[in-house]
PDB file of C-alpha atoms in Angstrom:
ATOM      1  CA  MET A   4      71.797 -12.881  68.379  1.00  0.00           C
ATOM      2  CA  LYS A   5      74.621 -14.693  66.618  1.00  0.00           C
ATOM      3  CA  LYS A   6      72.154 -15.897  64.032  1.00  0.00           C
ATOM      4  CA  TYR A   7      71.062 -12.317  63.236  1.00  0.00           C
ATOM      5  CA  LEU A   8      74.688 -11.152  63.074  1.00  0.00           C
ATOM      6  CA  PHE A   9      75.449 -13.908  60.572  1.00  0.00           C
ATOM      7  CA  LEU A  10      72.549 -12.821  58.325  1.00  0.00           C
ATOM      8  CA  ILE A  11      73.703  -9.201  58.386  1.00  0.00           C
ATOM      9  CA  LEU A  12      77.241 -10.198  57.400  1.00  0.00           C
ATOM     10  CA  VAL A  13      75.917 -12.330  54.549  1.00  0.00           C
ATOM     11  CA  GLY A  14      73.843  -9.366  53.330  1.00  0.00           C
ATOM     12  CA  ILE A  15      76.859  -7.044  53.405  1.00  0.00           C
ATOM     13  CA  ALA A  16      78.982  -9.587  51.524  1.00  0.00           C
ATOM     14  CA  SER A  17      76.260  -9.981  48.915  1.00  0.00           C
ATOM     15  CA  CYS A  18      76.052  -6.214  48.317  1.00  0.00           C
ATOM     16  CA  SER A  19      79.825  -6.034  48.051  1.00  0.00           C
ATOM     17  CA  GLU A  20      79.843  -8.753  45.400  1.00  0.00           C
ATOM     18  CA  ASP A  21      77.126  -6.962  43.395  1.00  0.00           C
ATOM     19  CA  ASN A  22      79.084  -3.701  43.460  1.00  0.00           C
ATOM     20  CA  ASN A  23      82.267  -5.397  42.344  1.00  0.00           C
ATOM     21  CA  SER A  24      80.391  -7.106  39.523  1.00  0.00           C
ATOM     22  CA  SER A  25      78.944  -3.790  38.357  1.00  0.00           C
ATOM     23  CA  GLU A  26      82.367  -2.130  38.387  1.00  0.00           C
ATOM     24  CA  THR A  27      83.879  -5.005  36.398  1.00  0.00           C
ATOM     25  CA  VAL A  28      81.253  -4.695  33.676  1.00  0.00           C
ATOM     26  CA  HIS A  29      81.848  -0.949  33.529  1.00  0.00           C
ATOM     27  CA  GLU A  30      85.611  -1.368  33.205  1.00  0.00           C
ATOM     28  CA  ASN A  31      85.233  -3.982  30.495  1.00  0.00           C
ATOM     29  CA  ALA A  32      82.849  -1.959  28.315  1.00  0.00           C
ATOM     30  CA  ALA A  33      83.990  -1.165  24.757  1.00  0.00           C
ATOM     31  CA  ASN A  34      81.449   1.478  23.797  1.00  0.00           C
ATOM     32  CA  PHE A  35      82.328   3.954  21.074  1.00  0.00           C
ATOM     33  CA  THR A  36      80.853   6.521  18.724  1.00  0.00           C
ATOM     34  CA  LEU A  37      81.533   6.557  15.001  1.00  0.00           C
ATOM     35  CA  SER A  38      81.131   9.702  12.898  1.00  0.00           C
ATOM     36  CA  LYS A  39      81.887  11.112   9.480  1.00  0.00           C
ATOM     37  CA  SER A  40      84.797  13.535   9.539  1.00  0.00           C
ATOM     38  CA  ILE A  41      83.798  17.200   9.526  1.00  0.00           C
ATOM     39  CA  GLU A  42      86.740  17.834   7.190  1.00  0.00           C
ATOM     40  CA  ARG A  43      84.442  16.825   4.323  1.00  0.00           C
ATOM     41  CA  ILE A  44      81.608  19.306   3.804  1.00  0.00           C
ATOM     42  CA  ALA A  45      79.272  17.200   1.602  1.00  0.00           C
ATOM     43  CA  TRP A  46      78.735  13.458   2.000  1.00  0.00           C
ATOM     44  CA  ASN A  47      76.125  12.938  -0.716  1.00  0.00           C
ATOM     45  CA  ASN A  48      78.572  13.214  -3.657  1.00  0.00           C
ATOM     46  CA  ILE A  49      81.076  10.404  -3.021  1.00  0.00           C
ATOM     47  CA  LEU A  50      82.871   9.004  -6.067  1.00  0.00           C
ATOM     48  CA  VAL A  51      84.657   5.699  -6.614  1.00  0.00           C
ATOM     49  CA  GLY A  52      88.358   6.299  -6.013  1.00  0.00           C
ATOM     50  CA  GLU A  53      87.867   8.716  -3.141  1.00  0.00           C
ATOM     51  CA  VAL A  54      89.268   8.144   0.343  1.00  0.00           C
ATOM     52  CA  LEU A  55      86.853   8.869   3.197  1.00  0.00           C
ATOM     53  CA  LYS A  56      87.864   9.738   6.736  1.00  0.00           C
ATOM     54  CA  PHE A  57      85.895   8.525   9.756  1.00  0.00           C
ATOM     55  CA  ASP A  58      86.386   9.540  13.377  1.00  0.00           C
ATOM     56  CA  ILE A  59      86.004   7.210  16.351  1.00  0.00           C
ATOM     57  CA  LYS A  60      85.730   8.088  20.020  1.00  0.00           C
ATOM     58  CA  ILE A  61      86.075   5.376  22.677  1.00  0.00           C
ATOM     59  CA  LYS A  62      84.006   6.002  25.795  1.00  0.00           C
ATOM     60  CA  ASN A  63      85.676   5.440  29.180  1.00  0.00           C
ATOM     61  CA  PHE A  64      88.993   4.712  27.490  1.00  0.00           C
ATOM     62  CA  ASP A  65      91.105   2.262  29.511  1.00  0.00           C
ATOM     63  CA  SER A  66      94.793   3.164  29.305  1.00  0.00           C
ATOM     64  CA  SER A  67      96.040   0.157  31.287  1.00  0.00           C
ATOM     65  CA  ALA A  68      99.251  -1.357  29.971  1.00  0.00           C
ATOM     66  CA  ASP A  69      97.670  -4.752  29.314  1.00  0.00           C
ATOM     67  CA  VAL A  70      94.625  -3.343  27.439  1.00  0.00           C
ATOM     68  CA  VAL A  71      94.362  -3.117  23.668  1.00  0.00           C
ATOM     69  CA  TYR A  72      91.443  -1.865  21.559  1.00  0.00           C
ATOM     70  CA  VAL A  73      91.038  -3.472  18.130  1.00  0.00           C
ATOM     71  CA  LEU A  74      88.785  -2.007  15.437  1.00  0.00           C
ATOM     72  CA  LYS A  75      87.760  -4.177  12.504  1.00  0.00           C
ATOM     73  CA  PRO A  76      85.100  -4.031   9.789  1.00  0.00           C
ATOM     74  CA  ILE A  77      82.405  -6.692   9.656  1.00  0.00           C
ATOM     75  CA  THR A  78      82.756  -8.211   6.179  1.00  0.00           C
ATOM     76  CA  THR A  79      79.880 -10.677   5.921  1.00  0.00           C
ATOM     77  CA  ASP A  80      77.400  -9.204   3.429  1.00  0.00           C
ATOM     78  CA  ALA A  81      78.383  -8.598  -0.208  1.00  0.00           C
ATOM     79  CA  THR A  82      74.964  -7.105  -1.026  1.00  0.00           C
ATOM     80  CA  LYS A  83      75.706  -4.273   1.426  1.00  0.00           C
ATOM     81  CA  HIS A  84      79.236  -3.707   0.035  1.00  0.00           C
ATOM     82  CA  GLN A  85      80.898  -4.924   3.230  1.00  0.00           C
ATOM     83  CA  GLN A  86      83.787  -6.790   1.590  1.00  0.00           C
ATOM     84  CA  ASN A  87      87.110  -5.305   2.590  1.00  0.00           C
ATOM     85  CA  LYS A  88      89.622  -5.199  -0.303  1.00  0.00           C
ATOM     86  CA  ILE A  89      86.783  -5.787  -2.805  1.00  0.00           C
ATOM     87  CA  ASP A  90      84.203  -3.045  -2.223  1.00  0.00           C
ATOM     88  CA  TYR A  91      86.593  -0.796  -0.298  1.00  0.00           C
ATOM     89  CA  ASN A  92      89.951  -0.732   1.453  1.00  0.00           C
ATOM     90  CA  PHE A  93      89.928  -0.344   5.244  1.00  0.00           C
ATOM     91  CA  GLN A  94      92.985   1.814   5.916  1.00  0.00           C
ATOM     92  CA  GLU A  95      95.185   3.123   8.680  1.00  0.00           C
ATOM     93  CA  GLU A  96      97.338   6.230   8.303  1.00  0.00           C
ATOM     94  CA  ILE A  97     100.944   5.723   9.391  1.00  0.00           C
ATOM     95  CA  LYS A  98     104.171   7.678   9.163  1.00  0.00           C
ATOM     96  CA  ILE A  99     106.933   6.405   6.880  1.00  0.00           C
ATOM     97  CA  LEU A 100     110.275   7.784   5.811  1.00  0.00           C
ATOM     98  CA  SER A 101     110.217  10.108   2.840  1.00  0.00           C
ATOM     99  CA  PRO A 102     111.117   8.363  -0.451  1.00  0.00           C
ATOM    100  CA  ILE A 103     113.472  11.250  -1.236  1.00  0.00           C
ATOM    101  CA  PRO A 104     116.979   9.971  -0.356  1.00  0.00           C
ATOM    102  CA  SER A 105     118.227  13.325   0.912  1.00  0.00           C
ATOM    103  CA  SER A 106     115.212  13.918   3.130  1.00  0.00           C
ATOM    104  CA  LYS A 107     115.006  12.795   6.741  1.00  0.00           C
ATOM    105  CA  ASP A 108     111.382  13.820   7.098  1.00  0.00           C
ATOM    106  CA  SER A 109     108.532  11.369   7.441  1.00  0.00           C
ATOM    107  CA  ILE A 110     105.307  11.451   5.433  1.00  0.00           C
ATOM    108  CA  ASN A 111     101.823  10.112   6.050  1.00  0.00           C
ATOM    109  CA  ALA A 112     100.809   7.013   4.122  1.00  0.00           C
ATOM    110  CA  LYS A 113      97.593   5.000   4.146  1.00  0.00           C
ATOM    111  CA  VAL A 114      97.946   1.230   4.514  1.00  0.00           C
ATOM    112  CA  THR A 115      95.142  -1.300   3.978  1.00  0.00           C
ATOM    113  CA  ARG A 116      94.475  -3.466   7.030  1.00  0.00           C
ATOM    114  CA  ASP A 117      92.168  -6.235   8.219  1.00  0.00           C
ATOM    115  CA  SER A 118      92.048  -4.578  11.651  1.00  0.00           C
ATOM    116  CA  ILE A 119      93.539  -1.565  13.407  1.00  0.00           C
ATOM    117  CA  ILE A 120      94.843  -1.176  16.961  1.00  0.00           C
ATOM    118  CA  LEU A 121      93.576   2.070  18.499  1.00  0.00           C
ATOM    119  CA  LYS A 122      95.943   3.609  21.024  1.00  0.00           C
ATOM    120  CA  LYS A 123      93.960   6.751  21.863  1.00  0.00           C
ATOM    121  CA  ALA A 124      90.415   7.548  22.905  1.00  0.00           C
ATOM    122  CA  ASN A 125      90.022   9.742  19.815  1.00  0.00           C
ATOM    123  CA  SER A 126      91.253   8.222  16.567  1.00  0.00           C
ATOM    124  CA  SER A 127      90.539   8.128  12.846  1.00  0.00           C
ATOM    125  CA  PHE A 128      90.594   5.589  10.044  1.00  0.00           C
ATOM    126  CA  PHE A 129      90.053   5.725   6.289  1.00  0.00           C
ATOM    127  CA  VAL A 130      87.964   3.944   3.671  1.00  0.00           C
ATOM    128  CA  SER A 131      89.086   3.942   0.038  1.00  0.00           C
ATOM    129  CA  ILE A 132      86.087   3.326  -2.245  1.00  0.00           C
ATOM    130  CA  LEU A 133      86.591   0.646  -4.908  1.00  0.00           C
ATOM    131  CA  LYS A 134      83.022   0.052  -6.142  1.00  0.00           C
ATOM    132  CA  PRO A 135      79.811   2.061  -6.541  1.00  0.00           C
ATOM    133  CA  GLY A 136      76.746   1.286  -4.443  1.00  0.00           C
ATOM    134  CA  ASN A 137      74.832   1.888  -1.220  1.00  0.00           C
ATOM    135  CA  PHE A 138      77.269   1.020   1.569  1.00  0.00           C
ATOM    136  CA  ILE A 139      75.969  -0.301   4.886  1.00  0.00           C
ATOM    137  CA  GLN A 140      79.219  -0.672   6.783  1.00  0.00           C
ATOM    138  CA  GLN A 141      79.501  -2.142  10.261  1.00  0.00           C
ATOM    139  CA  TYR A 142      82.507  -1.868  12.564  1.00  0.00           C
ATOM    140  CA  GLU A 143      83.291  -3.813  15.716  1.00  0.00           C
ATOM    141  CA  LEU A 144      85.466  -2.504  18.525  1.00  0.00           C
ATOM    142  CA  ARG A 145      87.012  -5.206  20.689  1.00  0.00           C
ATOM    143  CA  LYS A 146      88.619  -4.619  24.044  1.00  0.00           C
ATOM    144  CA  MET A 147      91.419  -7.082  24.781  1.00  0.00           C
ATOM    145  CA  ARG A 148      93.026  -7.523  28.185  1.00  0.00           C
ATOM    146  CA  ALA A 149      96.182  -9.616  28.326  1.00  0.00           C
ATOM    147  CA  ASN A 150      95.363 -10.884  24.799  1.00  0.00           C
ATOM    148  CA  LYS A 151      91.905 -12.056  25.906  1.00  0.00           C
ATOM    149  CA  TYR A 152      88.588 -10.701  24.653  1.00  0.00           C
ATOM    150  CA  VAL A 153      86.699  -8.937  27.446  1.00  0.00           C
ATOM    151  CA  ALA A 154      84.148  -6.730  25.667  1.00  0.00           C
ATOM    152  CA  GLY A 155      82.934  -5.530  22.283  1.00  0.00           C
ATOM    153  CA  SER A 156      80.336  -3.412  20.518  1.00  0.00           C
ATOM    154  CA  THR A 157      79.395  -2.452  16.951  1.00  0.00           C
ATOM    155  CA  GLN A 158      78.463   0.714  15.081  1.00  0.00           C
ATOM    156  CA  GLU A 159      77.006   1.231  11.600  1.00  0.00           C
ATOM    157  CA  MET A 160      77.872   3.763   8.911  1.00  0.00           C
ATOM    158  CA  LEU A 161      75.760   4.466   5.800  1.00  0.00           C
ATOM    159  CA  PHE A 162      76.756   6.251   2.595  1.00  0.00           C
ATOM    160  CA  SER A 163      76.421   5.952  -1.182  1.00  0.00           C
ATOM    161  CA  ALA A 164      79.099   6.112  -3.869  1.00  0.00           C
ATOM    162  CA  VAL A 165      78.837   6.326  -7.651  1.00  0.00           C
ATOM    163  CA  LYS A 166      81.223   5.883 -10.552  1.00  0.00           C
ATOM    164  CA  ILE A 167      81.217   8.645 -13.166  1.00  0.00           C
ATOM    165  CA  GLU A 168      83.245   8.380 -16.369  1.00  0.00           C
ATOM    166  CA  VAL A 169      83.582  11.555 -18.453  1.00  0.00           C
ATOM    167  CA  TYR A 170      85.078  11.489 -21.931  1.00  0.00           C
ATOM    168  CA  THR A 171      85.227  13.080 -25.354  1.00  0.00           C
ATOM    169  CA  LYS A 172      85.550  11.314 -28.683  1.00  0.00           C
ATOM    170  CA  ASN A 173      86.020  12.398 -32.277  1.00  0.00           C
ATOM    171  CA  VAL A 174      84.324  10.626 -35.160  1.00  0.00           C
ATOM    172  CA  GLN A 175      85.293  11.242 -38.790  1.00  0.00           C
ATOM    173  CA  THR A 176      81.954  11.453 -40.611  1.00  0.00           C
ATOM    174  CA  ASP A 177      83.258  12.064 -44.144  1.00  0.00           C
ATOM    175  CA  LYS A 178      86.566  11.546 -45.905  1.00  0.00           C
ATOM    176  CA  SER A 179      88.287  14.268 -47.864  1.00  0.00           C
ATOM    177  CA  GLY A 180      87.885  14.285 -51.607  1.00  0.00           C
ATOM    178  CA  MET A 181      89.317  16.105 -54.595  1.00  0.00           C
ATOM    179  CA  PHE A 182      87.069  19.083 -54.010  1.00  0.00           C
ATOM    180  CA  SER A 183      86.054  18.630 -50.360  1.00  0.00           C
ATOM    181  CA  SER A 184      87.612  18.431 -46.912  1.00  0.00           C
ATOM    182  CA  SER A 185      87.147  15.686 -44.376  1.00  0.00           C
ATOM    183  CA  LYS A 186      84.397  16.194 -41.816  1.00  0.00           C
ATOM    184  CA  HIS A 187      84.507  15.416 -38.118  1.00  0.00           C
ATOM    185  CA  SER A 188      82.146  15.385 -35.145  1.00  0.00           C
ATOM    186  CA  ARG A 189      83.327  15.659 -31.555  1.00  0.00           C
ATOM    187  CA  PHE A 190      81.086  14.272 -28.802  1.00  0.00           C
ATOM    188  CA  TYR A 191      81.130  15.128 -25.093  1.00  0.00           C
ATOM    189  CA  GLU A 192      79.660  12.307 -23.036  1.00  0.00           C
ATOM    190  CA  PHE A 193      79.538  10.698 -19.608  1.00  0.00           C
ATOM    191  CA  THR A 194      78.139   7.629 -17.851  1.00  0.00           C
ATOM    192  CA  VAL A 195      76.954   7.054 -14.281  1.00  0.00           C
ATOM    193  CA  ASP A 196      77.028   3.726 -12.403  1.00  0.00           C
ATOM    194  CA  ASP A 197      75.418   3.560  -8.947  1.00  0.00           C
ATOM    195  CA  GLY A 198      76.123  -0.132  -8.252  1.00  0.00           C
ATOM    196  CA  ASP A 199      75.166  -3.664  -9.291  1.00  0.00           C
ATOM    197  CA  GLN A 200      73.318  -4.891  -6.185  1.00  0.00           C
ATOM    198  CA  THR A 201      69.523  -4.931  -5.818  1.00  0.00           C
ATOM    199  CA  ASN A 202      69.483  -2.052  -3.342  1.00  0.00           C
ATOM    200  CA  ASP A 203      71.932   0.116  -5.299  1.00  0.00           C
ATOM    201  CA  THR A 204      69.409   2.717  -6.454  1.00  0.00           C
ATOM    202  CA  TYR A 205      71.028   5.976  -5.334  1.00  0.00           C
ATOM    203  CA  LEU A 206      70.606   7.737  -8.703  1.00  0.00           C
ATOM    204  CA  THR A 207      68.197   5.265 -10.313  1.00  0.00           C
ATOM    205  CA  ASP A 208      64.705   6.453 -11.239  1.00  0.00           C
ATOM    206  CA  SER A 209      61.675   4.827  -9.619  1.00  0.00           C
ATOM    207  CA  ASP A 210      57.924   5.470  -9.334  1.00  0.00           C
ATOM    208  CA  SER A 211      58.609   7.982  -6.564  1.00  0.00           C
ATOM    209  CA  LYS A 212      62.004   9.386  -7.594  1.00  0.00           C
ATOM    210  CA  LYS A 213      63.207  11.111 -10.790  1.00  0.00           C
ATOM    211  CA  ASN A 214      66.783  12.226 -11.461  1.00  0.00           C
ATOM    212  CA  SER A 215      67.797  14.977 -13.879  1.00  0.00           C
ATOM    213  CA  TYR A 216      71.121  16.726 -14.420  1.00  0.00           C
ATOM    214  CA  THR A 217      72.657  20.041 -15.408  1.00  0.00           C
ATOM    215  CA  THR A 218      76.300  20.185 -16.458  1.00  0.00           C
ATOM    216  CA  LEU A 219      78.614  23.168 -16.524  1.00  0.00           C
ATOM    217  CA  TYR A 220      81.360  22.856 -19.113  1.00  0.00           C
ATOM    218  CA  ASN A 221      83.533  25.627 -20.538  1.00  0.00           C
ATOM    219  CA  GLY A 222      81.061  28.214 -19.233  1.00  0.00           C
ATOM    220  CA  ASN A 223      78.008  26.576 -20.857  1.00  0.00           C
ATOM    221  CA  LYS A 224      75.155  24.547 -19.327  1.00  0.00           C
ATOM    222  CA  TYR A 225      73.532  21.401 -20.670  1.00  0.00           C
ATOM    223  CA  ASP A 226      70.463  19.590 -19.293  1.00  0.00           C
ATOM    224  CA  GLY A 227      69.204  16.023 -19.452  1.00  0.00           C
ATOM    225  CA  ASN A 228      67.817  13.065 -17.519  1.00  0.00           C
ATOM    226  CA  ILE A 229      69.986  10.595 -15.639  1.00  0.00           C
ATOM    227  CA  LEU A 230      70.079   7.180 -17.311  1.00  0.00           C
ATOM    228  CA  ILE A 231      72.148   4.743 -15.269  1.00  0.00           C
ATOM    229  CA  ASN A 232      74.871   2.964 -17.291  1.00  0.00           C
ATOM    230  CA  ASN A 233      73.788   4.763 -20.469  1.00  0.00           C
ATOM    231  CA  VAL A 234      75.620   7.415 -22.480  1.00  0.00           C
ATOM    232  CA  MET A 235      74.599  10.985 -21.614  1.00  0.00           C
ATOM    233  CA  THR A 236      75.759  14.309 -23.087  1.00  0.00           C
ATOM    234  CA  PHE A 237      77.347  17.178 -21.164  1.00  0.00           C
ATOM    235  CA  SER A 238      78.030  19.552 -24.080  1.00  0.00           C
ATOM    236  CA  GLU A 239      76.808  20.125 -27.609  1.00  0.00           C
ATOM    237  CA  GLN A 240      78.276  18.076 -30.452  1.00  0.00           C
ATOM    238  CA  VAL A 241      80.836  20.091 -32.446  1.00  0.00           C
ATOM    239  CA  ASN A 242      81.204  19.546 -36.218  1.00  0.00           C
ATOM    240  CA  THR A 243      84.400  20.578 -37.983  1.00  0.00           C
ATOM    241  CA  GLU A 244      86.139  20.207 -41.331  1.00  0.00           C
ATOM    242  CA  LYS A 245      89.724  19.204 -42.172  1.00  0.00           C
ATOM    243  CA  GLY A 246      90.392  17.967 -38.643  1.00  0.00           C
ATOM    244  CA  ALA A 247      88.977  17.283 -35.206  1.00  0.00           C
ATOM    245  CA  GLN A 248      88.033  20.117 -32.912  1.00  0.00           C
ATOM    246  CA  ILE A 249      90.653  20.914 -30.293  1.00  0.00           C
ATOM    247  CA  VAL A 250      89.177  20.224 -26.857  1.00  0.00           C
ATOM    248  CA  PRO A 251      88.803  23.615 -25.135  1.00  0.00           C
ATOM    249  CA  ASN A 252      88.912  22.271 -21.571  1.00  0.00           C
ATOM    250  CA  TRP A 253      89.784  18.883 -20.108  1.00  0.00           C
ATOM    251  CA  ILE A 254      87.825  19.485 -16.897  1.00  0.00           C
ATOM    252  CA  LEU A 255      84.045  19.197 -16.508  1.00  0.00           C
ATOM    253  CA  ALA A 256      83.344  21.867 -13.905  1.00  0.00           C
ATOM    254  CA  GLU A 257      80.146  20.366 -12.474  1.00  0.00           C
ATOM    255  CA  ILE A 258      77.446  17.744 -12.806  1.00  0.00           C
ATOM    256  CA  LYS A 259      74.499  18.852 -10.685  1.00  0.00           C
ATOM    257  CA  ILE A 260      71.859  16.176 -10.142  1.00  0.00           C
ATOM    258  CA  THR A 261      68.371  17.126  -9.004  1.00  0.00           C
ATOM    259  CA  GLN A 262      66.318  14.412  -7.333  1.00  0.00           C
ATOM    260  CA  LYS A 263      62.560  14.931  -7.205  1.00  0.00           C
ATOM    261  CA  ILE A 264      61.032  12.609  -4.611  1.00  0.00           C
ATOM    262  CA  ASN A 265      57.235  12.840  -4.482  1.00  0.00           C
ATOM    263  CA  SER A 266      56.234  16.037  -2.662  1.00  0.00           C
ATOM    264  CA  LYS A 267      59.535  16.433  -0.785  1.00  0.00           C
ATOM    265  CA  PRO A 268      61.938  19.334  -1.444  1.00  0.00           C
ATOM    266  CA  ASP A 269      64.400  18.697  -4.269  1.00  0.00           C
ATOM    267  CA  ASN A 270      67.604  16.901  -3.274  1.00  0.00           C
ATOM    268  CA  ILE A 271      70.653  18.433  -4.969  1.00  0.00           C
ATOM    269  CA  ILE A 272      73.837  16.385  -5.486  1.00  0.00           C
ATOM    270  CA  SER A 273      76.831  18.069  -7.135  1.00  0.00           C
ATOM    271  CA  TYR A 274      80.034  16.517  -8.456  1.00  0.00           C
ATOM    272  CA  TYR A 275      82.846  18.955  -9.230  1.00  0.00           C
ATOM    273  CA  ASN A 276      85.955  19.166 -11.436  1.00  0.00           C
ATOM    274  CA  LEU A 277      85.753  15.820 -13.202  1.00  0.00           C
ATOM    275  CA  ASP A 278      88.615  14.858 -15.512  1.00  0.00           C
ATOM    276  CA  ILE A 279      87.685  14.370 -19.174  1.00  0.00           C
ATOM    277  CA  LYS A 280      89.391  11.477 -20.937  1.00  0.00           C
ATOM    278  CA  GLN A 281      90.001  10.961 -24.639  1.00  0.00           C
ATOM    279  CA  LYS A 282      88.090   7.933 -25.893  1.00  0.00           C
TER     280      LYS A 282
END
C-alpha cells in the first residue's frame, strides 16, 4: 500500500512540475503583431525622405516592475535595405521642450535609435526613408527580466520606396543679334530611381511588367513610359524669345504610374504634389 501511495505522489508532483513549466513559458513569451499605421491611406507610393509610422501590439503584456520590452531592427542584410542609419533611420517619438524661449510647452520630436524600450502594450515607432528600394525589414522584440533575456520573437515588414526628382531648366538656343532677339527653350523633366540592389525592380520594366505614366501639371496631362534613372518629360517644351519663360507653377500635381502585369488588373501608383526645382 505504501508503495502505491508513493507512486501516486510522484505522479502528482510530476503533473505539478509540468503545469509550472507551461505557465513559465507563457509568462516569458514576447509575441507581438506589427502593422502599418492606418493614418496613411496608400502604402504603394512611398518616397525617399518620407517618415513612415508602424504600430506594434505586444500580446500578454507583462507589466511587472522588473520587466522591460526592447524593440530593435535586424540590420544584417544590405541587399534587403536593412541597414539602420544607411537605408533608413529607426526612430522613436519623444517629447522635448519647445525651442521658443517664452514657451513652456513641449513638442514631439523623432530621434534615431538603435533600439527602443516599449512601455505599453500598444506602441508606435517610425522609419525615415533614406534610400530607394524594396525593403524587407525585420524587427525583434526582446523581453528582459531583471536585465536578463527571457524571450524574443521577430516580425517582418515589406514595402517599396522610390526617389523622384522633378525639375525645370532653361536653355538659351540662340543669342540675340542686331536684328533678332535671343531664343530660349524651357524643359520640364523628372527622373525615377527605384534602388540599386538586384531585387529593386518596383518600377522597372520586365518581360511580364510594363510601366507607363501620366502627369498632371498646370491643368495639362502628359504621357510617357517609365525609364528608370533616365530623363522623362512631364510637360511640353516651351520656346520663347528675349528671355526664359516664367515657370507657371512650381508644383507637379501628380505622377500616375500604371503597371500592366500580364493578364492581371492594372496596378495604379500615384505620387502627389511634387516640388519642382530649378536646374
